[in-house]
Coordinates of C-alpha atoms and ligand atoms in Angstrom, one line a residue:
X9 CA 0.0 0.0 0.0
X10 CA 1.1 3.5 -0.8
X11 CA 1.7 5.1 2.6
X12 CA 3.3 8.2 4.2
X13 CA 2.6 11.6 2.8
X14 CA -0.6 11.9 1.0
X15 CA -0.4 13.0 -2.7
X16 CA -3.5 14.3 -4.6
X17 CA -4.3 13.0 -8.0
X18 CA -3.9 16.1 -10.2
X19 CA -4.5 14.9 -13.7
X20 CA -4.7 18.3 -15.5
X21 CA -2.0 20.0 -13.5
X22 CA 0.4 17.0 -14.1
X23 CA -0.2 17.2 -17.8
X24 CA 0.4 21.0 -17.7
X25 CA 3.6 20.5 -15.9
X26 CA 4.8 17.9 -18.3
X27 CA 3.7 19.9 -21.3
X28 CA 1.3 17.1 -22.4
X29 CA -2.0 18.8 -22.1
X30 CA -2.9 17.9 -25.7
X31 CA -2.6 14.2 -24.7
X32 CA -5.1 14.8 -21.9
X33 CA -7.6 16.3 -24.4
X34 CA -7.1 13.6 -26.9
X35 CA -7.6 10.8 -24.3
X36 CA -10.7 12.5 -23.0
X37 CA -12.2 13.0 -26.5
X38 CA -11.5 9.4 -27.5
X39 CA -13.2 8.3 -24.3
X40 CA -16.3 10.4 -25.0
X41 CA -16.7 8.6 -28.3
X42 CA -16.2 5.1 -26.8
X43 CA -18.6 5.8 -23.9
X44 CA -21.2 7.3 -26.3
X45 CA -21.1 4.1 -28.4
X46 CA -21.7 2.0 -25.4
X47 CA -24.7 4.0 -24.1
X48 CA -28.3 2.7 -24.0
X49 CA -27.7 -0.5 -22.0
X50 CA -30.0 -2.1 -19.4
X51 CA -28.9 -2.1 -15.8
X52 CA -30.3 -4.2 -13.0
X53 CA -30.0 -3.7 -9.3
X54 CA -26.9 -5.2 -7.7
X55 CA -27.6 -7.2 -4.5
X56 CA -25.3 -9.7 -2.8
X57 CA -23.0 -9.8 -5.8
X58 CA -25.8 -10.6 -8.2
X59 CA -27.9 -8.7 -10.7
X60 CA -31.5 -8.3 -9.7
X61 CA -34.1 -7.4 -12.4
X62 CA -37.2 -5.4 -11.5
X63 CA -40.7 -5.2 -13.1
X64 CA -40.3 -1.4 -13.6
X65 CA -37.5 0.5 -15.1
X66 CA -36.7 4.2 -15.7
X67 CA -34.9 5.9 -18.6
X68 CA -32.0 8.4 -18.2
X69 CA -31.2 10.8 -21.0
X70 CA -28.3 13.2 -21.5
X71 CA -29.3 16.6 -20.1
X72 CA -27.3 18.3 -22.9
X73 CA -28.8 16.2 -25.7
X74 CA -32.2 14.7 -25.2
X75 CA -31.8 12.4 -28.2
X76 CA -29.1 10.4 -26.3
X77 CA -30.4 7.7 -24.0
X78 CA -27.9 6.9 -21.2
X79 CA -29.6 3.7 -20.2
X80 CA -32.6 1.9 -18.9
X81 CA -32.3 1.3 -15.1
X82 CA -34.1 -1.0 -12.7
X83 CA -36.6 0.8 -10.5
X84 CA -36.2 -0.5 -7.0
X85 CA -39.2 -0.9 -4.6
X86 CA -39.3 -1.3 -0.8
X87 CA -39.0 -5.1 -1.2
X88 CA -35.7 -4.6 -3.0
X89 CA -34.5 -2.4 -0.1
X90 CA -35.5 -5.3 2.2
X91 CA -33.5 -7.7 0.1
X92 CA -30.5 -5.5 -0.1
X93 CA -30.5 -4.7 3.7
X94 CA -30.7 -8.5 4.3
X95 CA -27.7 -9.1 2.1
X96 CA -25.8 -6.3 3.8
X97 CA -26.7 -7.7 7.3
X98 CA -25.6 -11.2 6.2
X99 CA -22.3 -9.9 5.0
X100 CA -21.6 -7.8 8.1
X101 CA -19.9 -10.4 10.4
X102 CA -17.4 -11.6 7.9
X103 CA -16.6 -8.1 6.7
X104 CA -16.1 -6.6 10.2
X105 CA -13.8 -9.5 11.0
X106 CA -11.8 -9.0 7.8
X107 CA -8.5 -7.4 8.8
X108 CA -8.3 -3.7 8.3
X109 CA -5.2 -4.3 6.2
X110 CA -7.3 -6.4 3.7
X111 CA -10.1 -3.8 3.7
X112 CA -7.6 -1.0 3.0
X113 CA -6.0 -3.1 0.2
X114 CA -9.3 -3.6 -1.5
X115 CA -10.0 0.1 -1.6
X116 CA -6.5 0.9 -2.6
X117 CA -7.0 -1.5 -5.5
X118 CA -10.3 0.2 -6.3
X119 CA -8.5 3.6 -6.4
X120 CA -6.0 2.1 -8.9
X121 CA -8.9 0.8 -11.0
X122 CA -10.5 4.2 -11.1
X123 CA -7.2 5.7 -12.2
X124 CA -7.0 3.1 -15.0
X125 CA -10.5 4.1 -16.1
X126 CA -10.3 7.9 -15.4
X127 CA -11.1 9.1 -18.9
X128 CA -14.0 6.7 -19.3
X129 CA -15.4 7.9 -16.0
X130 CA -14.9 11.6 -16.9
X131 CA -16.6 11.1 -20.2
X132 CA -19.5 9.2 -18.6
X133 CA -20.0 12.1 -16.3
X134 CA -20.2 14.6 -19.2
X135 CA -22.9 12.6 -20.9
X136 CA -24.9 11.5 -17.9
X137 CA -24.9 14.6 -15.7
X138 CA -23.6 17.3 -18.0
X139 CA -20.4 18.1 -16.1
X140 CA -17.9 20.1 -18.1
X141 CA -14.5 18.7 -18.9
X142 CA -12.3 20.4 -16.3
X143 CA -14.8 19.8 -13.5
X144 CA -15.4 16.2 -14.4
X145 CA -11.7 15.2 -14.4
X146 CA -11.3 17.0 -11.1
X147 CA -14.1 15.0 -9.7
X148 CA -12.6 11.7 -10.9
X149 CA -9.3 12.8 -9.3
X150 CA -11.2 13.5 -6.1
X151 CA -12.8 10.0 -6.1
X152 CA -9.3 8.5 -6.4
X153 CA -8.1 10.7 -3.6
X154 CA -10.9 9.7 -1.2
X155 CA -10.2 6.0 -1.6
X156 CA -6.5 6.5 -1.4
X157 CA -6.7 8.8 1.6
X158 CA -9.1 6.7 3.6
X159 CA -7.0 3.6 3.0
X160 CA -4.0 5.5 4.3
X161 CA -5.9 6.8 7.2
X162 CA -6.8 3.2 8.2
X163 CA -3.1 2.4 8.1
X164 CA -1.9 5.5 9.8
X165 CA -4.3 4.8 12.7
X166 CA -3.4 1.1 12.9
X167 CA -7.0 0.2 12.0
X168 CA -8.2 2.4 14.9
X169 CA -6.9 0.1 17.5
X170 CA -4.9 1.7 20.3
X171 CA -3.0 -0.4 22.8
X172 CA -2.9 1.5 26.1
X173 CA -0.6 -1.0 27.8
X174 CA -1.1 -1.4 31.6
X175 CA -2.2 1.9 33.2
X176 CA -2.3 0.0 36.5
X177 CA -0.4 -3.2 37.3
X178 CA -1.7 -6.3 35.7
X179 CA -4.6 -4.6 33.9
X180 CA -4.2 -4.5 30.1
X181 CA -6.3 -2.0 28.2
X182 CA -6.9 -1.5 24.5
X183 CA -9.3 1.0 22.8
X184 CA -11.0 0.1 19.6
X185 CA -13.2 1.9 17.1
X186 CA -15.7 -0.7 15.7
X187 CA -18.3 -0.6 13.0
X188 CA -22.0 -0.3 13.6
X189 CA -23.6 -2.6 11.0
X190 CA -25.6 -1.7 7.9
X191 CA -25.4 1.9 6.5
X192 CA -27.7 3.5 4.0
X193 CA -25.8 5.7 1.5
X194 CA -27.9 8.1 -0.6
X195 CA -26.1 10.4 -3.0
X196 CA -26.8 13.5 -5.1
X197 CA -26.5 14.0 -8.9
X198 CA -24.0 16.7 -8.9
X199 CA -20.9 14.7 -7.7
X200 CA -22.2 11.4 -8.8
X201 CA -18.8 9.6 -8.5
X202 CA -16.7 11.5 -5.9
X203 CA -19.5 11.8 -3.3
X204 CA -20.8 8.3 -3.9
X205 CA -17.3 6.8 -3.7
X206 CA -16.3 8.9 -0.8
X207 CA -19.3 8.2 1.4
X208 CA -19.5 4.5 0.5
X209 CA -15.8 4.1 1.3
X210 CA -16.2 5.9 4.6
X211 CA -18.9 3.6 5.6
X212 CA -17.4 0.4 4.3
X213 CA -13.7 0.6 4.8
X214 CA -14.4 1.0 8.5
X215 CA -16.1 -2.4 8.6
X216 CA -19.8 -1.6 8.0
X217 CA -21.7 -2.9 5.1
X218 CA -23.9 -0.7 2.8
X219 CA -26.9 -0.3 0.7
X220 CA -26.3 2.5 -1.8
X221 CA -29.0 4.5 -3.7
X222 CA -27.6 7.0 -6.2
X223 CA -29.6 10.0 -7.6
X224 CA -32.1 8.9 -10.2
X225 CA -30.4 11.1 -12.8
X226 CA -27.0 9.5 -12.4
X227 CA -27.2 5.7 -12.0
X228 CA -24.7 4.8 -14.7
X229 CA -21.6 6.0 -13.0
X230 CA -22.8 4.4 -9.8
X231 CA -23.0 1.1 -11.7
X232 CA -19.4 1.7 -12.9
X233 CA -18.2 2.3 -9.3
X234 CA -19.9 -0.9 -8.1
X235 CA -18.2 -2.8 -11.0
X236 CA -14.9 -1.3 -9.9
X237 CA -15.4 -2.4 -6.3
X238 CA -16.3 -5.9 -7.5
X239 CA -13.1 -6.1 -9.6
X240 CA -11.1 -4.9 -6.6
X241 CA -12.4 -7.8 -4.6
X242 CA -15.1 -6.5 -2.4
X243 CA -17.0 -9.5 -1.0
X244 CA -20.6 -10.1 -2.1
X245 CA -23.2 -8.3 0.0
X246 CA -20.8 -5.7 1.4
X247 CA -21.9 -3.0 -1.0
X248 CA -25.4 -3.3 -2.6
X249 CA -26.8 -1.0 -5.2
X250 CA -30.5 -0.2 -5.4
X251 CA -31.5 2.3 -8.0
X252 CA -34.9 4.0 -8.0
X253 CA -36.7 7.0 -6.6
X254 CA -36.4 8.9 -3.3
X255 CA -39.7 7.8 -2.0
X256 CA -39.6 4.1 -3.3
X257 CA -36.0 3.4 -2.3
X258 CA -34.5 6.3 -0.3
X259 CA -37.3 6.6 2.3
X260 CA -37.7 2.9 2.9
X261 CA -33.9 2.7 3.4
X262 CA -34.0 5.4 6.0
X263 CA -36.9 3.7 7.8
X264 CA -35.5 0.2 7.7
X265 CA -35.0 -1.0 11.2
X266 CA -31.8 -2.9 10.4
X267 CA -30.2 0.2 8.8
X268 CA -28.3 1.6 11.8
X269 CA -26.3 4.5 10.3
X270 CA -26.7 6.8 7.3
X271 CA -24.4 8.7 5.0
X272 CA -26.2 11.3 2.9
X273 CA -25.4 14.2 0.7
X274 CA -28.2 16.2 -0.8
X275 CA -30.8 18.8 0.1
X276 CA -31.5 20.0 3.6
X277 CA -35.1 18.8 3.4
X278 CA -34.1 15.1 2.9
X279 CA -31.1 15.4 5.3
X280 CA -33.3 16.6 8.1
X281 CA -35.9 13.9 7.4
X282 CA -33.2 11.3 8.0
X283 CA -32.2 12.8 11.3
X284 CA -35.9 13.1 12.4
X285 CA -36.7 9.5 11.4
X286 CA -33.6 8.2 13.2
X287 CA -34.7 10.1 16.3
X288 CA -38.3 9.0 16.1
X289 CA -37.3 5.3 15.6
X290 CA -34.8 5.5 18.4
X291 CA -31.9 4.6 16.2
X292 CA -28.6 5.3 17.9
X293 CA -26.2 5.2 14.9
X294 CA -24.8 8.2 13.1
X295 CA -26.3 10.4 10.4
X296 CA -23.4 11.7 8.5
X297 CA -25.1 14.3 6.2
X298 CA -23.7 17.0 4.0
X299 CA -26.4 19.4 3.0
X300 CA -26.9 22.7 1.1
X301 CA -25.3 26.0 0.9
X302 CA -25.9 29.7 0.2
X303 CA -22.4 30.7 -0.1
X304 CA -21.4 34.4 0.4
X305 CA -18.5 36.3 -1.0
X306 CA -17.3 39.6 0.3
X307 CA -15.5 42.0 -2.0
X308 CA -13.7 44.7 0.0
X309 CA -12.7 48.1 -1.2
X310 CA -9.1 46.9 -1.0
X311 CA -9.8 43.9 -3.3
X312 CA -8.1 43.3 -6.6
X313 CA -11.2 43.4 -8.7
X314 CA -9.8 41.2 -11.5
X315 CA -9.4 38.4 -9.0
X316 CA -12.8 39.1 -7.5
X317 CA -14.6 39.1 -10.8
X318 CA -12.9 36.0 -12.0
X319 CA -13.5 34.2 -8.7
X320 CA -17.2 35.1 -8.5
X321 CA -17.9 34.3 -12.2
X322 CA -16.4 30.8 -12.0
X323 CA -17.7 30.1 -8.5
X324 CA -21.2 31.0 -9.5
X325 CA -21.5 29.7 -13.0
X326 CA -19.2 26.8 -13.7
X327 CA -21.3 23.6 -14.1
X328 CA -24.2 26.0 -14.1
X329 CA -23.9 26.7 -10.4
X330 CA -25.2 23.1 -9.6
X331 CA -22.9 22.8 -6.6
X332 CA -23.5 23.0 -2.9
X333 CA -20.4 25.3 -2.8
X334 CA -21.4 27.6 -5.7
X335 CA -21.0 31.3 -5.0
X336 CA -24.6 32.7 -4.7
X337 CA -24.6 36.1 -3.0
X338 CA -21.9 38.7 -3.1
X339 CA -21.4 41.6 -0.7
X340 CA -19.5 44.4 -2.4
X341 CA -18.1 47.6 -0.8
X342 CA -20.2 50.5 -2.1
X343 CA -17.1 52.3 -3.4
X344 CA -16.3 49.5 -5.8
X345 CA -19.7 47.9 -6.5
X346 CA -20.4 49.7 -9.8
X347 CA -17.1 48.8 -11.3
X348 CA -17.3 45.2 -9.9
X349 CA -20.8 44.7 -11.3
X350 CA -20.0 46.1 -14.7
X351 CA -17.0 43.9 -15.1
X352 CA -18.7 40.8 -13.8
X353 CA -21.6 41.3 -16.2
X354 CA -19.2 41.9 -19.1
X355 CA -17.2 38.7 -18.3
X356 CA -20.3 36.7 -17.6
X357 CA -21.8 37.4 -21.0
X358 CA -18.5 36.0 -22.5
X359 CA -18.7 32.7 -20.7
X360 CA -18.9 29.7 -23.1
X361 CA -22.3 27.9 -22.7
X362 CA -22.4 24.6 -24.4
X363 CA -22.2 20.8 -24.5
X364 CA -20.1 19.7 -21.6
X365 CA -17.7 17.6 -23.7
X366 CA -16.5 20.7 -25.6
X367 CA -13.1 21.8 -24.4
X368 CA -14.0 25.4 -23.6
X369 CA -17.5 24.9 -22.1
X370 CA -17.9 26.5 -18.6
X371 CA -21.7 26.8 -18.3
X372 CA -23.1 23.3 -19.0
X373 CA -26.8 22.1 -19.1
X374 CA -29.1 21.9 -16.2
X375 CA -29.8 18.4 -14.9
X376 CA -33.6 18.0 -15.1
X377 CA -36.9 19.7 -15.8
X378 CA -37.4 20.7 -12.2
X379 CA -34.1 22.6 -12.3
X380 CA -35.2 24.4 -15.5
X381 CA -38.6 25.3 -13.9
X382 CA -36.8 26.7 -10.9
X383 CA -34.6 28.7 -13.2
X384 CA -37.5 30.3 -15.0
X385 CA -39.3 31.0 -11.7
X386 CA -36.4 32.8 -10.0
X387 CA -35.5 34.8 -13.1
X388 CA -39.1 36.0 -13.3
X389 CA -39.0 36.9 -9.6
X390 CA -35.7 38.7 -10.1
X391 CA -37.2 40.7 -13.0
X392 CA -40.1 41.6 -10.8
X393 CA -38.3 42.5 -7.6
X394 CA -34.8 43.4 -8.7
X395 CA -32.7 44.1 -11.8
X396 CA -31.4 41.4 -14.1
X397 CA -28.1 42.7 -15.6
X398 CA -27.5 39.6 -17.8
X399 CA -29.0 36.2 -18.2
X400 CA -32.5 35.1 -17.2
X401 CA -33.3 33.2 -20.4
X402 CA -33.1 29.7 -21.7
X403 CA -30.8 29.4 -24.8
X404 CA -32.4 28.5 -28.1
X405 CA -29.2 28.2 -30.1
X406 CA -29.8 26.1 -33.3
X407 CA -26.2 25.0 -33.1
X408 CA -26.8 23.3 -29.7
X409 CA -28.5 19.9 -29.4
X410 CA -31.9 19.9 -27.6
X411 CA -31.0 20.2 -23.9
X412 CA -31.4 22.4 -20.9
X413 CA -29.0 25.3 -21.7
X414 CA -29.6 28.5 -19.8
X415 CA -27.8 31.8 -19.4
X416 CA -25.8 32.6 -16.3
X417 CA -27.6 35.4 -14.4
X418 CA -26.4 38.4 -12.5
X419 CA -29.0 40.2 -10.3
X420 CA -28.9 43.4 -8.2
X421 CA -31.4 45.5 -6.3
X422 CA -32.9 42.7 -4.2
X423 CA -32.7 43.1 -0.5
X424 CA -30.3 40.9 1.5
X425 CA -33.2 39.2 3.2
X426 CA -35.1 38.5 -0.1
X427 CA -35.7 34.8 -0.9
X428 CA -33.5 35.1 -3.9
X429 CA -30.6 35.9 -1.6
X430 CA -31.5 33.5 1.2
X431 CA -32.7 30.3 -0.4
X432 CA -30.5 27.8 -2.2
X433 CA -31.3 27.6 -5.9
X434 CA -28.6 25.3 -7.3
X435 CA -28.6 27.3 -10.6
X436 CA -26.3 29.7 -12.4
X437 CA -27.7 32.7 -10.5
X438 CA -26.0 35.2 -8.3
X439 CA -27.2 38.3 -6.4
X440 CA -25.0 41.4 -5.7
X441 CA -25.5 43.5 -2.6
X442 CA -23.9 46.8 -1.5
X443 CA -22.2 47.1 1.9
X444 CA -20.5 50.1 3.6
X445 CA -18.0 48.2 5.8
X446 CA -16.4 44.8 6.3
X447 CA -18.4 44.5 9.6
X448 CA -21.7 44.9 7.8
X449 CA -20.5 42.5 5.1
X450 CA -19.6 39.8 7.6
X451 CA -22.8 40.2 9.6
X452 CA -24.8 39.8 6.4
X453 CA -22.7 36.9 5.2
X454 CA -23.3 35.1 8.5
X455 CA -27.0 35.9 8.4
X456 CA -28.0 32.5 6.9
X457 CA -29.1 29.1 8.0
X458 CA -26.3 27.7 5.9
X459 CA -22.6 27.9 6.5
X460 CA -20.8 25.8 3.9
X461 CA -18.4 27.9 1.9
X462 CA -17.4 31.5 2.0
X463 CA -15.0 33.8 0.1
X464 CA -13.2 37.1 0.7
X465 CA -11.4 39.3 -1.8
X466 CA -9.2 41.8 0.1
X467 CA -5.6 43.0 -0.1
X468 CA -5.5 43.9 3.5
X469 CA -4.1 41.4 6.1
X470 CA -6.1 42.9 9.0
X471 CA -9.3 42.5 7.1
X472 CA -8.4 38.9 6.2
X473 CA -7.7 38.2 9.9
X474 CA -11.0 39.7 11.0
X475 CA -12.8 37.7 8.4
X476 CA -11.3 34.4 9.3
X477 CA -12.1 35.1 13.0
X478 CA -15.7 36.0 12.4
X479 CA -16.9 34.2 9.3
X480 CA -19.3 31.3 10.0
X481 CA -18.4 28.7 7.4
X482 CA -16.9 25.3 7.0
X483 CA -14.8 26.2 4.1
X484 CA -13.1 29.6 3.8
X485 CA -11.2 31.0 0.8
X486 CA -9.3 34.3 0.4
X487 CA -8.5 35.8 -3.0
X488 CA -9.3 32.7 -4.9
X489 CA -9.6 33.8 -8.5
X490 CA -10.0 30.3 -10.0
X491 CA -13.3 30.1 -8.0
X492 CA -14.4 32.2 -5.0
X493 CA -16.0 29.3 -3.1
X494 CA -15.8 26.0 -5.0
X495 CA -13.2 23.3 -5.3
X496 CA -11.5 21.3 -2.5
X497 CA -8.6 19.0 -2.4
X498 CA -8.8 15.9 -0.2
X499 CA -6.6 16.1 2.9
X500 CA -5.5 19.7 2.3
X501 CA -9.1 21.2 2.1
X502 CA -11.5 18.7 3.9
X503 CA -15.0 19.5 2.8
X504 CA -18.1 20.1 5.0
X505 CA -20.4 22.7 6.5
X506 CA -21.6 24.2 9.7
X507 CA -25.2 25.0 10.8
X508 CA -27.8 23.5 8.3
X509 CA -25.0 22.7 5.8
X510 CA -24.0 19.5 7.6
X511 CA -24.8 17.4 10.6
X512 CA -21.5 16.5 12.1
X513 CA -18.9 19.3 11.8
X514 CA -16.4 16.6 10.7
X515 CA -15.4 16.9 7.0
X516 CA -15.1 14.6 4.1
X517 CA -11.5 14.0 3.1
X518 CA -10.2 15.0 6.6
X519 CA -8.6 13.3 9.5
X520 CA -11.8 13.0 11.5
X521 CA -14.1 11.6 8.8
X522 CA -13.6 7.9 9.2
X523 CA -14.1 7.7 13.0
X524 CA -17.7 9.0 12.5
X525 CA -18.6 5.6 11.0
X526 CA -17.5 3.7 14.1
X527 CA -18.2 3.4 17.8
X528 CA -15.7 3.0 20.6
X529 CA -15.1 0.0 22.8
X530 CA -12.5 0.0 25.6
X531 CA -11.3 -3.5 26.4
X532 CA -9.6 -4.5 29.7
X533 CA -8.1 -7.8 30.5
X534 CA -6.8 -8.5 34.1
X535 CA -3.9 -10.8 34.6
X536 CA -2.4 -13.4 32.3
X537 CA -4.9 -15.6 30.5
X538 CA -3.9 -19.1 29.4
X539 CA -5.4 -21.3 26.8
X540 CA -7.4 -23.8 28.9
Ligands
LIG25 P1 -31.9 15.8 -3.2 O1 -31.9 15.9 -1.7 O2 -33.1 16.1 -3.9 O3 -31.4 14.3 -3.6 C1 -30.3 13.7 -3.1 C2 -30.6 12.2 -3.0 O4 -31.7 12.0 -2.1 C3 -31.0 11.6 -4.3 O5 -30.5 10.3 -4.4 C4 -32.5 11.6 -4.2 O6 -33.1 10.6 -5.0 C5 -32.7 11.2 -2.7 N1 -34.0 11.5 -2.1 C6 -34.9 12.4 -2.6 N2 -36.0 12.3 -1.8 C7 -35.7 11.4 -0.8 C8 -36.4 10.9 0.3 N3 -37.6 11.3 0.6 N4 -35.8 10.0 1.1 C9 -34.6 9.5 0.8 N5 -33.9 9.9 -0.3 C10 -34.4 10.9 -1.0 O7 -30.7 16.7 -3.7 P2 -30.1 16.9 -5.1 O8 -29.8 15.6 -5.8 O9 -31.0 17.7 -5.9 O10 -28.7 17.6 -4.8 C11 -28.7 18.9 -4.6 C12 -28.6 19.2 -3.1 O11 -27.5 18.5 -2.6 C13 -28.3 20.6 -2.8 O12 -29.1 21.0 -1.7 C14 -26.9 20.7 -2.5 O13 -26.5 21.8 -1.8 C15 -26.6 19.4 -1.8 N6 -25.2 19.0 -1.9 C16 -24.5 19.2 -0.8 C17 -23.1 18.9 -0.8 C18 -22.2 19.0 0.4 O14 -21.1 18.4 0.4 N7 -22.7 19.8 1.4 C19 -22.5 18.4 -2.0 C20 -23.4 18.2 -3.1 C21 -24.7 18.5 -3.0 P3 -33.8 10.9 -6.4 O15 -32.7 11.4 -7.2 O16 -34.3 9.6 -6.8 O17 -34.8 11.9 -6.2

């Protein structure tokens, strides 16, 4: 196993350093063609190492090209959840007694398998969830990092077994972190590989078993991940995949009495339902949930406006703002707000909108019709209650295939407490607000139920110190022109939120993530024990 210092997988940067960027693009483009040719298959559930067919199926289409069918997927029902939980329960004893070295080895092998298929997976994402090229390869890198890092963490912590020796004579004590049992893992569409791989690995590498339900819009990449785990040697029943809807699969999974813990990433509504259901049912296991965001950026009058405009534009609009970390409200000092807004609007109108697999696309299509409806509704509201400087319309470009392409939208003149500036939209939509001081800006930035990501643009160290001291946010970025609030590297920038943005305060890709999936046992043996 690779051990010692953790190294991130940085595909694009590595190619740039070696001067082989063109090779990267060629490999990606070839993979898009191969994956496109393979689309349209039929995919069963995967329970106890076996395919399971269902009576009903659902069709997934490419959000950027409705003519392209991604595949036909089995639609799970509560009985399939029962079947999968039974399989996971049955596999639990053997798996928890499998040495931590073996568990780490399997996930290390899976990381290698993802690396071998990185272009295929990146291309799959472009076609299935519309993620643009740069974002998609970064997500595949992140998935590799999660598996690699968690494997290393198991090793660094000696499988979370600590021998305390003899604190008093003749009394030998060890401390262990042990798995709970069966975890439900429910994942969102927007990071369909990294989040699915990260949460599943967190639950399972620590000795639990799992039933995984991916978002209904992104089941293909979930199937590919299960295939990768199988090829890496995960025993049957340890990870089971049940595709299907939130109410027919997700809810029964939450309510299943043998599901003792839950890993979830998605909306606040569903995340809180899981917590409430666990409480009502008296379940004692953890709910490790990463939820939404309404991420604020502050632009001080000392800011370098080029950095600020670039950071806000990319933070708000790349992948059409469909990220929990997307920049969504910007508090700009009144002395620079006109110039900032003018430049942001100008650069936003130049952003390439298009099919995700194109090299230069930044603003890619929206995932589904409900996102498109939300887009129209909030843009109408913005026109009514504020001022839309650019955007607000769906694209009807005859050059584009039929898909959900919309314009990135910049809005001013809505109050800070307006629903457009307080609710998460998950769309390419940003509101700009004037402030007269850093103090006012921080107070407004913190005035939210969410606290996931936050950004500051300032060239003044004192302002930066004050901001770090007062900002309520899990992830904090200063002067980040490549994106004001999005993007995180495993190990260096563990990812998670405070307040209603997360339930545990311990972040994915960080040192304290894995222990959340285990409970402690202290073991004491007095005297020498023979073998009678
Ligand atoms: P949803 O909460 O709608 O869906 C997430 C998952 O939950 C999907 O698999 C969905 O299934 C499932 N689900 C829906 N209803 C239920 C239910 N009643 N019981 C159980 N499961 C259910 O979120 P989105 O997929 O739309 O993702 C966007 C949200 O995720 C945003 O709020 C975003 O901020 C958050 N997010 C947070 C991240 C973080 O790290 N903090 C990272 C990424 C996203 P189905 O698809 O079948 O409806």
